[in-house]
Amino acid sequence: MMNRVLLLVALVGLVAAVPAQATVVEALTLQQMCDRAHSVLRGTCVSAQTAWTPDNAYVVTTYEIHVTEWLKGGDGATTTYVTHLGGEKDGVGTGVSGMPRYAEGEEVVLFLNQAHEATGCCLPLGLGQGAFHVKESAVGGLSVFRSFAGLVFWNPATGMATQPESEITGEQPLADFLAEVRSRIAASR
């Protein structure tokens, strides 16, 4: 009986620690993302279209991405389509906390899972963890950053869930980031 009470207290504590509008994902290092990604690309969002899944169960958004470079995987195509859960269609809006969105003209570096057979959705690893947004740095040149808004990180080693220290990560120069990703992918082959 005491074990059940302790388990209930632990579960209540975990639920209370997770914001109501958050998705719990495994905390991933850059090396883990390089190893686990089905594909990694650098590209620019050309367009975004929403639609219902074939069974009309979910609204999805398909982003057309003009690929500048395939860092891992990919078929060499200069255009690819990345479909995420969420969007608005026929007056119905759905969303997943922590799911990244891309604006037309925005440059991104994406670490992608393999597309899901039933829905066709192709999610970044760890949702916002696997979506690096590119922007002009305040000191000149391009840099990357990630948005952790709507995410809570789970550490499998400790079993603990924690909120990110900040919703937006610090910037890193794009050239340095790409060099590090290329090196990590090459080392894991």
XYZ file of N, CA and C in Angstrom:
567
model
N 0.824 -1.201 0.000
C 0.000 0.000 0.000
C 0.867 1.263 0.000
N 1.923 1.249 0.801
C 2.810 2.413 0.877
C 3.475 2.684 -0.476
N 3.855 1.604 -1.196
C 4.473 1.777 -2.516
C 3.504 2.446 -3.483
N 2.221 2.090 -3.413
C 1.228 2.711 -4.300
C 1.064 4.191 -3.994
N 1.076 4.533 -2.722
C 0.956 5.936 -2.330
C 2.164 6.720 -2.834
N 3.366 6.165 -2.671
C 4.570 6.840 -3.151
C 4.541 6.999 -4.670
N 4.082 5.967 -5.377
C 3.980 6.049 -6.829
C 2.986 7.132 -7.230
N 1.851 7.192 -6.555
C 0.845 8.206 -6.857
C 1.402 9.606 -6.605
N 2.120 9.795 -5.516
C 2.717 11.097 -5.208
C 3.735 11.472 -6.285
N 4.547 10.511 -6.723
C 5.544 10.782 -7.766
C 4.865 11.154 -9.075
N 3.804 10.452 -9.453
C 3.097 10.759 -10.696
C 2.440 12.125 -10.639
N 1.835 12.459 -9.516
C 1.219 13.773 -9.364
C 2.289 14.852 -9.463
N 3.452 14.618 -8.875
C 4.547 15.580 -8.952
C 5.031 15.777 -10.375
N 5.108 14.696 -11.136
C 5.536 14.797 -12.533
C 4.511 15.563 -13.346
N 3.244 15.245 -13.185
C 2.192 15.934 -13.925
C 2.152 17.405 -13.550
N 2.328 17.708 -12.284
C 2.306 19.103 -11.844
C 3.496 19.877 -12.391
N 4.613 19.192 -12.653
C 5.806 19.867 -13.154
C 5.722 20.177 -14.637
N 4.808 19.525 -15.352
C 4.687 19.721 -16.789
C 3.585 20.736 -17.057
N 3.903 21.828 -17.773
C 2.866 22.821 -18.084
C 1.728 22.180 -18.868
N 0.531 22.758 -18.747
C -0.647 22.198 -19.399
C -0.515 22.171 -20.914
N 0.198 23.091 -21.493
C 0.375 23.166 -22.938
C 1.807 22.814 -23.303
N 2.234 21.607 -22.989
C 3.603 21.203 -23.285
C 3.621 19.771 -23.783
N 4.637 19.468 -24.577
C 4.879 18.115 -25.035
C 6.191 17.667 -24.412
N 6.181 16.479 -23.801
C 7.382 15.935 -23.186
C 8.151 15.145 -24.241
N 9.417 15.511 -24.451
C 10.280 14.838 -25.420
C 11.601 14.487 -24.748
N 12.266 13.483 -25.275
C 13.581 13.129 -24.760
C 14.563 14.249 -25.074
N 15.359 14.634 -24.085
C 16.404 15.630 -24.302
C 17.488 14.993 -25.164
N 17.816 15.628 -26.296
C 18.775 15.073 -27.241
C 19.993 15.976 -27.398
N 21.156 15.363 -27.462
C 22.377 16.105 -27.770
C 22.474 16.231 -29.287
N 23.348 17.094 -29.746
C 23.557 17.234 -31.184
C 24.051 15.914 -31.777
N 24.927 15.202 -31.059
C 25.416 13.914 -31.561
C 24.272 12.912 -31.692
N 23.383 12.854 -30.711
C 22.236 11.948 -30.802
C 21.358 12.296 -31.996
N 21.161 13.587 -32.248
C 20.350 13.972 -33.402
C 21.030 13.578 -34.706
N 22.344 13.770 -34.781
C 23.079 13.373 -35.995
C 22.980 11.863 -36.215
N 23.081 11.094 -35.141
C 23.019 9.631 -35.243
C 21.623 9.133 -35.590
N 20.602 9.702 -34.984
C 19.236 9.178 -35.108
C 18.452 9.707 -36.303
N 18.844 10.840 -36.833
C 18.074 11.446 -37.922
C 18.081 10.552 -39.155
N 16.923 10.415 -39.764
C 16.823 9.720 -41.047
C 17.449 10.590 -42.131
N 17.214 11.892 -42.025
C 17.827 12.836 -42.950
C 18.042 14.168 -42.244
N 19.040 14.896 -42.749
C 19.337 16.240 -42.243
C 19.493 17.124 -43.470
N 18.787 18.247 -43.470
C 18.857 19.133 -44.628
C 18.975 20.578 -44.212
N 19.526 21.356 -45.128
C 19.515 22.817 -45.016
C 18.694 23.300 -46.195
N 17.728 24.166 -45.934
C 16.896 24.643 -47.025
C 16.065 25.842 -46.633
N 15.239 26.266 -47.576
C 14.380 27.434 -47.388
C 12.936 27.034 -47.614
N 12.052 27.463 -46.708
C 10.622 27.189 -46.852
C 10.077 28.035 -48.004
N 9.478 27.354 -48.980
C 8.914 28.022 -50.146
C 7.426 28.286 -49.947
N 6.727 27.310 -49.340
C 5.285 27.469 -49.122
C 4.821 26.535 -48.015
N 3.612 26.807 -47.533
C 2.976 25.968 -46.518
C 1.519 25.768 -46.910
N 1.076 24.516 -46.953
C -0.306 24.181 -47.315
C -0.899 23.275 -46.243
N -2.125 23.567 -45.827
C -2.786 22.706 -44.850
C -3.775 21.795 -45.554
N -4.013 20.633 -44.944
C -4.946 19.651 -45.490
C -5.366 18.707 -44.372
N -6.408 17.967 -44.628
C -6.833 16.900 -43.722
C -6.056 15.638 -44.081
N -5.782 14.781 -43.088
C -5.206 13.479 -43.389
C -6.254 12.687 -44.174
N -5.848 11.638 -44.915
C -6.809 10.878 -45.723
C -8.030 10.375 -44.949
N -7.870 10.087 -43.660
C -9.004 9.617 -42.862
C -9.773 10.758 -42.193
N -9.423 12.003 -42.541
C -10.054 13.206 -41.975
C -9.940 13.295 -40.448
N -8.918 12.682 -39.887
C -8.758 12.690 -38.436
C -7.937 13.880 -37.948
N -6.993 14.349 -38.762
C -6.071 15.395 -38.327
C -5.866 16.427 -39.430
N -5.580 17.644 -38.996
C -5.126 18.665 -39.927
C -3.604 18.622 -39.910
N -3.011 18.666 -41.084
C -1.556 18.680 -41.203
C -1.127 19.868 -42.055
N 0.106 20.294 -41.871
C 0.681 21.351 -42.697
C 1.869 20.762 -43.441
N 1.852 20.916 -44.745
C 2.965 20.446 -45.570
C 3.763 21.659 -46.028
N 5.046 21.633 -45.697
C 5.961 22.706 -46.063
C 6.769 22.258 -47.274
N 6.798 23.086 -48.299
C 7.673 22.836 -49.437
C 9.013 23.480 -49.105
N 10.067 22.679 -49.107
C 11.400 23.151 -48.745
C 12.319 23.050 -49.964
N 12.896 24.180 -50.356
C 13.927 24.166 -51.399
C 15.228 23.791 -50.692
N 15.778 22.622 -51.037
C 16.946 22.089 -50.340
C 18.225 22.693 -50.914
N 18.986 23.334 -50.046
C 20.285 23.881 -50.398
C 21.341 22.785 -50.309
N 21.191 21.929 -49.265
C 22.184 20.877 -49.034
C 21.559 19.754 -48.211
N 21.807 18.513 -48.646
C 21.478 17.340 -47.840
C 22.732 17.011 -47.030
N 22.651 17.128 -45.722
C 23.787 16.809 -44.862
C 23.818 15.323 -44.521
N 22.642 14.691 -44.551
C 22.518 13.250 -44.298
C 21.266 12.764 -45.007
N 21.364 11.588 -45.611
C 20.197 10.998 -46.264
C 19.731 11.846 -47.424
N 18.438 11.753 -47.681
C 17.872 12.501 -48.794
C 18.156 11.816 -50.105
N 17.435 12.220 -51.111
C 17.584 11.592 -52.426
C 18.261 12.518 -53.429
N 18.833 13.601 -52.935
C 19.496 14.552 -53.817
C 18.557 15.554 -54.461
N 17.256 15.422 -54.199
C 16.280 16.337 -54.788
C 16.509 17.758 -54.280
N 16.198 18.721 -55.107
C 16.342 20.123 -54.702
C 15.083 20.645 -54.008
N 14.013 19.867 -54.067
C 12.779 20.217 -53.360
C 12.300 18.999 -52.600
N 11.884 19.214 -51.356
C 11.296 18.136 -50.571
C 10.089 18.701 -49.839
N 9.250 17.812 -49.362
C 8.039 18.214 -48.652
C 8.085 17.606 -47.255
N 7.877 18.468 -46.261
C 7.917 18.063 -44.865
C 6.539 18.326 -44.280
N 5.887 17.279 -43.783
C 4.528 17.406 -43.262
C 4.529 17.249 -41.746
N 3.925 18.231 -41.062
C 3.820 18.222 -39.602
C 2.348 18.190 -39.195
N 2.078 17.586 -38.043
C 0.731 17.652 -37.473
C 0.415 19.087 -37.096
N -0.828 19.478 -37.313
C -1.273 20.801 -36.900
C -1.453 21.748 -38.065
N -2.269 22.742 -37.823
C -2.578 23.758 -38.824
C -4.042 24.122 -38.733
N -4.514 24.889 -39.702
C -5.924 25.289 -39.727
C -6.495 24.996 -41.106
N -7.653 24.317 -41.109
C -8.324 23.955 -42.360
C -9.827 23.935 -42.109
N -10.577 24.541 -43.009
C -12.044 24.549 -42.915
C -12.532 25.069 -41.566
N -11.832 26.063 -41.036
C -12.234 26.661 -39.766
C -11.857 25.841 -38.547
N -11.144 24.734 -38.742
C -10.720 23.879 -37.630
C -9.214 24.032 -37.455
N -8.806 24.398 -36.254
C -7.389 24.539 -35.966
C -6.931 23.472 -34.996
N -5.820 22.852 -35.297
C -5.220 21.872 -34.391
C -3.745 22.197 -34.252
N -3.165 21.746 -33.183
C -1.745 22.004 -32.981
C -1.141 21.031 -31.999
N 0.159 20.954 -32.033
C 0.931 20.146 -31.104
C 1.934 21.080 -30.451
N 1.898 21.175 -29.132
C 2.855 22.034 -28.426
C 4.267 21.584 -28.753
N 5.110 22.546 -29.068
C 6.499 22.246 -29.369
C 6.779 21.917 -30.823
N 5.715 21.837 -31.654
C 5.900 21.549 -33.082
C 6.369 22.820 -33.780
N 7.493 22.765 -34.474
C 7.970 23.981 -35.151
C 7.106 24.342 -36.356
N 7.151 25.599 -36.705
C 6.501 26.121 -37.915
C 7.546 26.923 -38.670
N 7.351 27.017 -39.973
C 8.307 27.723 -40.808
C 7.561 28.746 -41.657
N 8.145 29.914 -41.776
C 7.553 30.982 -42.584
C 8.114 30.903 -44.001
N 7.304 31.342 -44.960
C 7.790 31.400 -46.336
C 9.031 32.281 -46.383
N 10.072 31.796 -47.051
C 11.325 32.526 -47.159
C 12.293 32.261 -46.025
N 11.855 31.531 -44.995
C 12.726 31.257 -43.849
C 13.678 30.105 -44.163
N 14.952 30.314 -43.814
C 15.949 29.252 -43.978
C 16.003 28.425 -42.699
N 16.130 27.101 -42.855
C 16.136 26.185 -41.718
C 17.166 25.081 -41.938
N 17.574 24.459 -40.840
C 18.329 23.209 -40.857
C 17.490 22.227 -40.057
N 17.073 21.124 -40.707
C 16.138 20.182 -40.096
C 16.756 18.798 -39.931
N 16.597 18.234 -38.743
C 16.973 16.861 -38.432
C 15.662 16.076 -38.410
N 15.419 15.249 -39.423
C 14.095 14.656 -39.619
C 14.053 13.162 -39.356
N 12.935 12.724 -38.772
C 12.608 11.307 -38.672
C 12.147 10.831 -40.040
N 12.028 9.524 -40.201
C 11.430 8.978 -41.417
C 9.935 9.286 -41.388
N 9.358 9.528 -42.553
C 7.929 9.862 -42.636
C 7.080 8.705 -42.110
N 6.026 9.044 -41.359
C 5.088 8.070 -40.815
C 4.231 7.516 -41.958
N 4.092 6.190 -42.037
C 3.372 5.570 -43.149
C 1.916 6.018 -43.262
N 1.197 6.035 -42.143
C -0.242 6.313 -42.193
C -0.555 7.784 -42.465
N 0.176 8.686 -41.809
C -0.158 10.110 -41.922
C 0.727 10.842 -42.924
N 1.881 10.284 -43.241
C 2.830 10.975 -44.101
C 3.617 12.048 -43.372
N 3.374 12.191 -42.075
C 4.057 13.229 -41.300
C 5.534 12.896 -41.139
N 6.342 13.904 -41.279
C 7.792 13.799 -41.160
C 8.210 14.812 -40.104
N 8.443 14.357 -38.892
C 8.682 15.259 -37.774
C 10.163 15.462 -37.514
N 10.540 16.668 -37.085
C 11.912 16.868 -36.634
C 12.138 16.059 -35.355
N 13.338 15.562 -35.180
C 13.674 14.839 -33.951
C 13.423 15.748 -32.754
N 12.677 15.245 -31.783
C 12.414 16.037 -30.590
C 11.646 17.314 -30.858
N 10.838 17.310 -31.923
C 10.051 18.474 -32.329
C 10.959 19.693 -32.502
N 10.815 20.723 -31.661
C 11.603 21.939 -31.827
C 13.100 21.749 -31.648
N 13.513 20.640 -31.007
C 14.950 20.382 -30.863
C 15.620 20.154 -32.217
N 14.888 19.556 -33.141
C 15.460 19.198 -34.434
C 15.214 20.203 -35.533
N 14.744 21.388 -35.173
C 14.472 22.446 -36.162
C 15.296 23.682 -35.804
N 16.328 23.930 -36.571
C 17.197 25.086 -36.352
C 16.799 26.174 -37.347
N 16.477 27.338 -36.839
C 16.071 28.472 -37.664
C 17.305 29.329 -37.939
N 17.443 29.790 -39.173
C 18.594 30.594 -39.581
C 18.163 32.052 -39.651
N 18.995 32.922 -39.116
C 18.690 34.357 -39.184
C 19.981 35.155 -39.260
N 19.834 36.399 -39.648
C 20.970 37.315 -39.691
C 21.369 37.620 -38.246
N 22.644 37.472 -37.939
C 23.145 37.717 -36.601
C 23.252 39.219 -36.350
N 23.151 39.604 -35.102
C 23.274 41.012 -34.730
C 24.669 41.544 -35.043
N 25.662 40.660 -35.081
C 27.040 41.087 -35.357
C 27.437 40.815 -36.807
N 26.471 40.440 -37.630
C 26.741 40.156 -39.044
C 26.895 38.673 -39.297
N 26.583 38.258 -40.488
C 26.646 36.839 -40.826
C 25.378 36.118 -40.394
N 25.294 34.852 -40.751
C 24.120 34.053 -40.404
C 24.381 33.211 -39.164
N 23.325 33.016 -38.376
C 23.420 32.180 -37.181
C 22.189 31.284 -37.100
N 22.269 30.254 -36.255
C 21.135 29.351 -36.033
C 20.683 29.444 -34.578
N 19.395 29.186 -34.377
C 18.828 29.110 -33.035
C 17.650 28.149 -33.088
N 17.200 27.694 -31.920
C 16.028 26.816 -31.832
C 15.018 27.410 -30.870
N 13.758 27.061 -31.092
C 12.697 27.450 -30.172
C 12.242 26.217 -29.402
N 12.316 26.297 -28.078
C 11.864 25.218 -27.222
C 10.487 25.521 -26.620
N 9.782 26.519 -27.152
C 8.454 26.870 -26.644
C 7.540 25.642 -26.744
N 6.851 25.345 -25.674
C 5.910 24.219 -25.661
C 6.550 22.866 -25.420
N 7.830 22.830 -25.063
C 8.516 21.559 -24.821
C 8.932 21.419 -23.364
N 8.931 20.186 -22.908
C 9.514 19.797 -21.628
C 10.445 18.641 -21.945
N 11.654 18.656 -21.381
C 12.645 17.632 -21.682
C 12.658 16.539 -20.634
N 12.675 15.311 -21.131
C 12.768 14.124 -20.284
C 14.169 13.562 -20.416
N 14.799 13.286 -19.285
C 16.130 12.694 -19.268
C 15.979 11.217 -18.935
N 16.230 10.301 -19.893
C 16.038 8.872 -19.625
C 16.981 8.330 -18.557
N 18.144 8.950 -18.372
C 19.084 8.476 -17.358
C 18.570 8.726 -15.943
N 17.884 9.855 -15.750
C 17.397 10.201 -14.414
C 15.898 9.952 -14.251
N 15.199 9.851 -15.378
C 13.747 9.709 -15.317
C 13.041 11.008 -14.980
N 13.774 12.114 -15.015
C 13.221 13.411 -14.639
C 12.827 14.215 -15.872
N 11.764 14.997 -15.715
C 11.327 15.934 -16.757
C 11.603 17.346 -16.266
N 12.202 18.159 -17.137
C 12.521 19.534 -16.762
C 12.150 20.480 -17.891
N 11.814 21.695 -17.521
C 11.536 22.709 -18.520
C 12.848 23.301 -19.000
N 12.924 23.685 -20.282
C 14.140 24.337 -20.774
C 14.391 25.633 -20.012
N 15.665 26.000 -19.895
C 16.010 27.247 -19.201
C 15.459 28.455 -19.939
N 15.348 28.346 -21.269
C 14.870 29.450 -22.094
C 14.084 28.878 -23.262
N 13.086 29.623 -23.746
C 12.315 29.157 -24.895
C 13.114 29.256 -26.187
N 14.061 30.171 -26.242
C 14.897 30.360 -27.433
C 16.340 30.074 -27.038
N 17.023 29.233 -27.835
C 18.413 28.922 -27.535
C 19.312 30.052 -27.985
N 20.518 30.043 -27.464
C 21.508 31.017 -27.907
C 21.874 30.783 -29.366
N 22.357 31.825 -29.992
C 22.731 31.727 -31.399
C 24.119 31.114 -31.546
N 24.302 30.438 -32.683
C 25.599 29.892 -33.056
C 25.828 30.250 -34.514
N 27.027 30.657 -34.895
C 27.263 30.972 -36.307
C 26.902 29.775 -37.197
N 26.182 30.034 -38.279
C 25.717 28.976 -39.175
C 26.880 28.150 -39.720
N 27.951 28.799 -40.177
C 29.080 28.069 -40.755
C 29.703 27.110 -39.745
N 29.858 27.561 -38.495
C 30.424 26.696 -37.445
C 29.492 25.526 -37.156
N 28.192 25.813 -37.080
C 27.200 24.774 -36.806
C 27.212 23.715 -37.902
N 27.183 24.137 -39.167
C 27.180 23.181 -40.281
C 28.448 22.341 -40.301
N 29.588 22.951 -40.015
C 30.858 22.207 -39.966
C 30.810 21.147 -38.870
N 30.263 21.498 -37.716
C 30.159 20.544 -36.614
C 29.215 19.399 -36.970
N 28.082 19.717 -37.586
C 27.125 18.677 -37.982
C 27.761 17.735 -39.007
N 28.412 18.289 -40.024
C 29.072 17.453 -41.043
C 30.096 16.530 -40.399
N 30.884 17.067 -39.468
C 31.915 16.280 -38.795
C 31.299 15.151 -37.966
N 30.245 15.456 -37.232
C 29.593 14.444 -36.393
C 28.944 13.350 -37.242
N 28.320 13.727 -38.353
C 27.696 12.736 -39.229
C 28.762 11.848 -39.858
N 29.867 12.445 -40.325
C 30.951 11.671 -40.928
C 31.571 10.697 -39.924
N 31.716 11.137 -38.673
C 32.322 10.292 -37.646
C 31.434 9.119 -37.262
N 30.118 9.273 -37.436
C 29.198 8.198 -37.026
C 28.930 7.187 -38.138
N 29.488 7.401 -39.317
C 29.268 6.452 -40.423
C 30.186 5.276 -40.328
